[in-house]
Amino acid sequence: MGGKKLTCFECGQINRVPYDKLGSDPQCGTCGVGLMSGKAVDVNLATFEKAARTDDIPLVVDFWAPWCGPCRQVAPQYQSAAKDFRESVRLVKLNTEAYPNAGRKYGIRGIPTMAVFTNGKERARHSGVLPKAAIVKWIKASV
């Protein structure tokens, strides 16, 4: 059976989405949430790790914290960039204040830090604030 494996960011269920349905707003078979929403979604550490490990679509994570001024500055740029990747890449946000183990486990030394994961491995990383155009360019070069 063909298709791409995608983890639902809401319930954590792994879904297999046919290739021709990726651009048609596929929904989770368990909870009905959109899987390719074109939005940067806040996720918990367990869901992020499951998606990074199992998904067939590249995953970009923004490690951030609510008290971080630069993180708040980049947030709308990152959210806007997610729309450009609606069919090919999924973007998530991971709050390092809520999940301090994530910062240690992934060697995050400063926030905001974005990282690209494909096939269970980190492929690229960027720390600091970028405007939307630079985020889009960096993601395209990294996936």
PDB file of N, CA, C and O in Angstrom, residues 6-17 21-22 24-43 47 86 90-92:
ATOM      1  N   LEU A   6       2.300   9.770   8.494  1.00  0.00           N
ATOM      2  CA  LEU A   6       2.244  11.054   9.182  1.00  0.00           C
ATOM      3  C   LEU A   6       1.675  10.851  10.576  1.00  0.00           C
ATOM      4  O   LEU A   6       0.626  10.219  10.737  1.00  0.00           O
ATOM      5  N   THR A   7       2.348  11.400  11.562  1.00  0.00           N
ATOM      6  CA  THR A   7       1.868  11.342  12.937  1.00  0.00           C
ATOM      7  C   THR A   7       0.894  12.483  13.165  1.00  0.00           C
ATOM      8  O   THR A   7       1.183  13.634  12.819  1.00  0.00           O
ATOM      9  N   CYS A   8      -0.236  12.193  13.755  1.00  0.00           N
ATOM     10  CA  CYS A   8      -1.197  13.247  14.103  1.00  0.00           C
ATOM     11  C   CYS A   8      -0.637  14.024  15.291  1.00  0.00           C
ATOM     12  O   CYS A   8      -0.265  13.441  16.311  1.00  0.00           O
ATOM     13  N   PHE A   9      -0.570  15.350  15.147  1.00  0.00           N
ATOM     14  CA  PHE A   9      -0.030  16.176  16.225  1.00  0.00           C
ATOM     15  C   PHE A   9      -1.005  16.319  17.382  1.00  0.00           C
ATOM     16  O   PHE A   9      -0.623  16.730  18.471  1.00  0.00           O
ATOM     17  N   GLU A  10      -2.267  15.961  17.178  1.00  0.00           N
ATOM     18  CA  GLU A  10      -3.272  16.060  18.227  1.00  0.00           C
ATOM     19  C   GLU A  10      -3.335  14.794  19.082  1.00  0.00           C
ATOM     20  O   GLU A  10      -3.254  14.854  20.299  1.00  0.00           O
ATOM     21  N   CYS A  11      -3.463  13.619  18.442  1.00  0.00           N
ATOM     22  CA  CYS A  11      -3.666  12.381  19.210  1.00  0.00           C
ATOM     23  C   CYS A  11      -2.474  11.432  19.167  1.00  0.00           C
ATOM     24  O   CYS A  11      -2.457  10.439  19.894  1.00  0.00           O
ATOM     25  N   GLY A  12      -1.483  11.707  18.304  1.00  0.00           N
ATOM     26  CA  GLY A  12      -0.293  10.875  18.236  1.00  0.00           C
ATOM     27  C   GLY A  12      -0.422   9.636  17.363  1.00  0.00           C
ATOM     28  O   GLY A  12       0.531   8.871  17.229  1.00  0.00           O
ATOM     29  N   GLN A  13      -1.574   9.424  16.753  1.00  0.00           N
ATOM     30  CA  GLN A  13      -1.795   8.259  15.892  1.00  0.00           C
ATOM     31  C   GLN A  13      -0.995   8.393  14.597  1.00  0.00           C
ATOM     32  O   GLN A  13      -0.925   9.467  14.011  1.00  0.00           O
ATOM     33  N   ILE A  14      -0.389   7.292  14.151  1.00  0.00           N
ATOM     34  CA  ILE A  14       0.298   7.289  12.859  1.00  0.00           C
ATOM     35  C   ILE A  14      -0.730   6.967  11.777  1.00  0.00           C
ATOM     36  O   ILE A  14      -1.479   6.005  11.898  1.00  0.00           O
ATOM     37  N   ASN A  15      -0.755   7.808  10.746  1.00  0.00           N
ATOM     38  CA  ASN A  15      -1.678   7.651   9.625  1.00  0.00           C
ATOM     39  C   ASN A  15      -0.880   7.401   8.359  1.00  0.00           C
ATOM     40  O   ASN A  15       0.229   7.910   8.207  1.00  0.00           O
ATOM     41  N   ARG A  16      -1.438   6.645   7.425  1.00  0.00           N
ATOM     42  CA  ARG A  16      -0.836   6.484   6.103  1.00  0.00           C
ATOM     43  C   ARG A  16      -1.731   7.243   5.126  1.00  0.00           C
ATOM     44  O   ARG A  16      -2.900   6.920   4.971  1.00  0.00           O
ATOM     45  N   VAL A  17      -1.131   8.245   4.478  1.00  0.00           N
ATOM     46  CA  VAL A  17      -1.879   9.104   3.564  1.00  0.00           C
ATOM     47  C   VAL A  17      -1.425   8.811   2.138  1.00  0.00           C
ATOM     48  O   VAL A  17      -0.229   8.891   1.844  1.00  0.00           O
ATOM     49  N   LYS A  21      -3.361  12.379  -1.978  1.00  0.00           N
ATOM     50  CA  LYS A  21      -4.213  13.066  -0.997  1.00  0.00           C
ATOM     51  C   LYS A  21      -3.441  14.072  -0.143  1.00  0.00           C
ATOM     52  O   LYS A  21      -4.037  14.791   0.652  1.00  0.00           O
ATOM     53  N   LEU A  22      -2.130  14.140  -0.287  1.00  0.00           N
ATOM     54  CA  LEU A  22      -1.328  15.029   0.565  1.00  0.00           C
ATOM     55  C   LEU A  22      -1.745  16.488   0.430  1.00  0.00           C
ATOM     56  O   LEU A  22      -1.726  17.237   1.396  1.00  0.00           O
ATOM     57  N   SER A  24      -4.746  17.534  -0.307  1.00  0.00           N
ATOM     58  CA  SER A  24      -6.199  17.644  -0.142  1.00  0.00           C
ATOM     59  C   SER A  24      -6.619  17.726   1.315  1.00  0.00           C
ATOM     60  O   SER A  24      -7.678  17.217   1.675  1.00  0.00           O
ATOM     61  N   ASP A  25      -5.782  18.323   2.155  1.00  0.00           N
ATOM     62  CA  ASP A  25      -6.067  18.444   3.581  1.00  0.00           C
ATOM     63  C   ASP A  25      -6.448  17.107   4.214  1.00  0.00           C
ATOM     64  O   ASP A  25      -7.554  16.945   4.741  1.00  0.00           O
ATOM     65  N   PRO A  26      -5.539  16.113   4.170  1.00  0.00           N
ATOM     66  CA  PRO A  26      -5.857  14.808   4.772  1.00  0.00           C
ATOM     67  C   PRO A  26      -6.088  14.949   6.274  1.00  0.00           C
ATOM     68  O   PRO A  26      -5.497  15.819   6.922  1.00  0.00           O
ATOM     69  N   GLN A  27      -6.958  14.113   6.801  1.00  0.00           N
ATOM     70  CA  GLN A  27      -7.300  14.176   8.219  1.00  0.00           C
ATOM     71  C   GLN A  27      -6.930  12.874   8.918  1.00  0.00           C
ATOM     72  O   GLN A  27      -6.913  11.811   8.313  1.00  0.00           O
ATOM     73  N   CYS A  28      -6.662  13.003  10.210  1.00  0.00           N
ATOM     74  CA  CYS A  28      -6.346  11.843  11.038  1.00  0.00           C
ATOM     75  C   CYS A  28      -7.543  10.896  11.065  1.00  0.00           C
ATOM     76  O   CYS A  28      -8.683  11.330  11.284  1.00  0.00           O
ATOM     77  N   GLY A  29      -7.273   9.617  10.851  1.00  0.00           N
ATOM     78  CA  GLY A  29      -8.327   8.615  10.882  1.00  0.00           C
ATOM     79  C   GLY A  29      -8.894   8.386  12.270  1.00  0.00           C
ATOM     80  O   GLY A  29      -9.984   7.843  12.411  1.00  0.00           O
ATOM     81  N   THR A  30      -8.179   8.816  13.322  1.00  0.00           N
ATOM     82  CA  THR A  30      -8.638   8.609  14.692  1.00  0.00           C
ATOM     83  C   THR A  30      -9.404   9.816  15.237  1.00  0.00           C
ATOM     84  O   THR A  30     -10.512   9.681  15.729  1.00  0.00           O
ATOM     85  N   CYS A  31      -8.814  11.017  15.124  1.00  0.00           N
ATOM     86  CA  CYS A  31      -9.444  12.192  15.755  1.00  0.00           C
ATOM     87  C   CYS A  31      -9.977  13.219  14.754  1.00  0.00           C
ATOM     88  O   CYS A  31     -10.660  14.160  15.162  1.00  0.00           O
ATOM     89  N   GLY A  32      -9.640  13.075  13.466  1.00  0.00           N
ATOM     90  CA  GLY A  32     -10.182  13.973  12.452  1.00  0.00           C
ATOM     91  C   GLY A  32      -9.439  15.280  12.251  1.00  0.00           C
ATOM     92  O   GLY A  32      -9.824  16.097  11.426  1.00  0.00           O
ATOM     93  N   VAL A  33      -8.346  15.509  12.966  1.00  0.00           N
ATOM     94  CA  VAL A  33      -7.570  16.742  12.822  1.00  0.00           C
ATOM     95  C   VAL A  33      -6.787  16.707  11.511  1.00  0.00           C
ATOM     96  O   VAL A  33      -6.320  15.654  11.094  1.00  0.00           O
ATOM     97  N   GLY A  34      -6.656  17.869  10.867  1.00  0.00           N
ATOM     98  CA  GLY A  34      -5.896  17.960   9.632  1.00  0.00           C
ATOM     99  C   GLY A  34      -4.431  17.614   9.855  1.00  0.00           C
ATOM    100  O   GLY A  34      -3.815  18.059  10.829  1.00  0.00           O
ATOM    101  N   LEU A  35      -3.865  16.819   8.937  1.00  0.00           N
ATOM    102  CA  LEU A  35      -2.477  16.370   9.071  1.00  0.00           C
ATOM    103  C   LEU A  35      -1.497  17.275   8.324  1.00  0.00           C
ATOM    104  O   LEU A  35      -0.316  17.315   8.658  1.00  0.00           O
ATOM    105  N   MET A  36      -1.959  17.956   7.284  1.00  0.00           N
ATOM    106  CA  MET A  36      -1.115  18.840   6.475  1.00  0.00           C
ATOM    107  C   MET A  36      -1.801  20.201   6.432  1.00  0.00           C
ATOM    108  O   MET A  36      -2.224  20.677   5.391  1.00  0.00           O
ATOM    109  N   SER A  37      -1.898  20.847   7.587  1.00  0.00           N
ATOM    110  CA  SER A  37      -2.713  22.049   7.732  1.00  0.00           C
ATOM    111  C   SER A  37      -2.060  23.318   7.214  1.00  0.00           C
ATOM    112  O   SER A  37      -2.733  24.326   7.043  1.00  0.00           O
ATOM    113  N   GLY A  38      -0.756  23.295   6.984  1.00  0.00           N
ATOM    114  CA  GLY A  38      -0.080  24.520   6.593  1.00  0.00           C
ATOM    115  C   GLY A  38       0.077  25.484   7.749  1.00  0.00           C
ATOM    116  O   GLY A  38       0.264  26.683   7.562  1.00  0.00           O
ATOM    117  N   LYS A  39       0.019  24.956   8.974  1.00  0.00           N
ATOM    118  CA  LYS A  39       0.194  25.760  10.188  1.00  0.00           C
ATOM    119  C   LYS A  39       1.323  25.172  11.017  1.00  0.00           C
ATOM    120  O   LYS A  39       1.532  23.964  11.022  1.00  0.00           O
ATOM    121  N   ALA A  40       2.024  26.031  11.734  1.00  0.00           N
ATOM    122  CA  ALA A  40       3.023  25.576  12.699  1.00  0.00           C
ATOM    123  C   ALA A  40       2.269  25.231  13.981  1.00  0.00           C
ATOM    124  O   ALA A  40       1.639  26.088  14.586  1.00  0.00           O
ATOM    125  N   VAL A  41       2.321  23.965  14.371  1.00  0.00           N
ATOM    126  CA  VAL A  41       1.520  23.445  15.472  1.00  0.00           C
ATOM    127  C   VAL A  41       2.381  23.259  16.711  1.00  0.00           C
ATOM    128  O   VAL A  41       3.485  22.720  16.628  1.00  0.00           O
ATOM    129  N   ASP A  42       1.874  23.686  17.877  1.00  0.00           N
ATOM    130  CA  ASP A  42       2.542  23.408  19.143  1.00  0.00           C
ATOM    131  C   ASP A  42       2.371  21.930  19.461  1.00  0.00           C
ATOM    132  O   ASP A  42       1.260  21.398  19.380  1.00  0.00           O
ATOM    133  N   VAL A  43       3.473  21.255  19.806  1.00  0.00           N
ATOM    134  CA  VAL A  43       3.429  19.832  20.111  1.00  0.00           C
ATOM    135  C   VAL A  43       4.142  19.559  21.429  1.00  0.00           C
ATOM    136  O   VAL A  43       4.960  20.355  21.882  1.00  0.00           O
ATOM    137  N   THR A  47       5.151  13.584  21.151  1.00  0.00           N
ATOM    138  CA  THR A  47       4.597  13.634  19.798  1.00  0.00           C
ATOM    139  C   THR A  47       5.649  14.091  18.808  1.00  0.00           C
ATOM    140  O   THR A  47       5.769  13.528  17.708  1.00  0.00           O
ATOM    141  N   ARG A  86       2.661  23.543   2.729  1.00  0.00           N
ATOM    142  CA  ARG A  86       1.437  22.803   3.045  1.00  0.00           C
ATOM    143  C   ARG A  86       1.444  21.352   2.552  1.00  0.00           C
ATOM    144  O   ARG A  86       0.881  20.483   3.198  1.00  0.00           O
ATOM    145  N   ARG A  90       6.173  19.627   7.240  1.00  0.00           N
ATOM    146  CA  ARG A  90       5.324  20.054   8.361  1.00  0.00           C
ATOM    147  C   ARG A  90       6.180  20.797   9.375  1.00  0.00           C
ATOM    148  O   ARG A  90       7.318  20.402   9.653  1.00  0.00           O
ATOM    149  N   LEU A  91       5.632  21.892   9.916  1.00  0.00           N
ATOM    150  CA  LEU A  91       6.337  22.710  10.888  1.00  0.00           C
ATOM    151  C   LEU A  91       5.648  22.594  12.246  1.00  0.00           C
ATOM    152  O   LEU A  91       4.412  22.628  12.329  1.00  0.00           O
ATOM    153  N   VAL A  92       6.465  22.435  13.291  1.00  0.00           N
ATOM    154  CA  VAL A  92       5.957  22.359  14.656  1.00  0.00           C
ATOM    155  C   VAL A  92       6.763  23.290  15.555  1.00  0.00           C
ATOM    156  O   VAL A  92       7.849  23.732  15.192  1.00  0.00           O
TER     157      VAL A  92
END
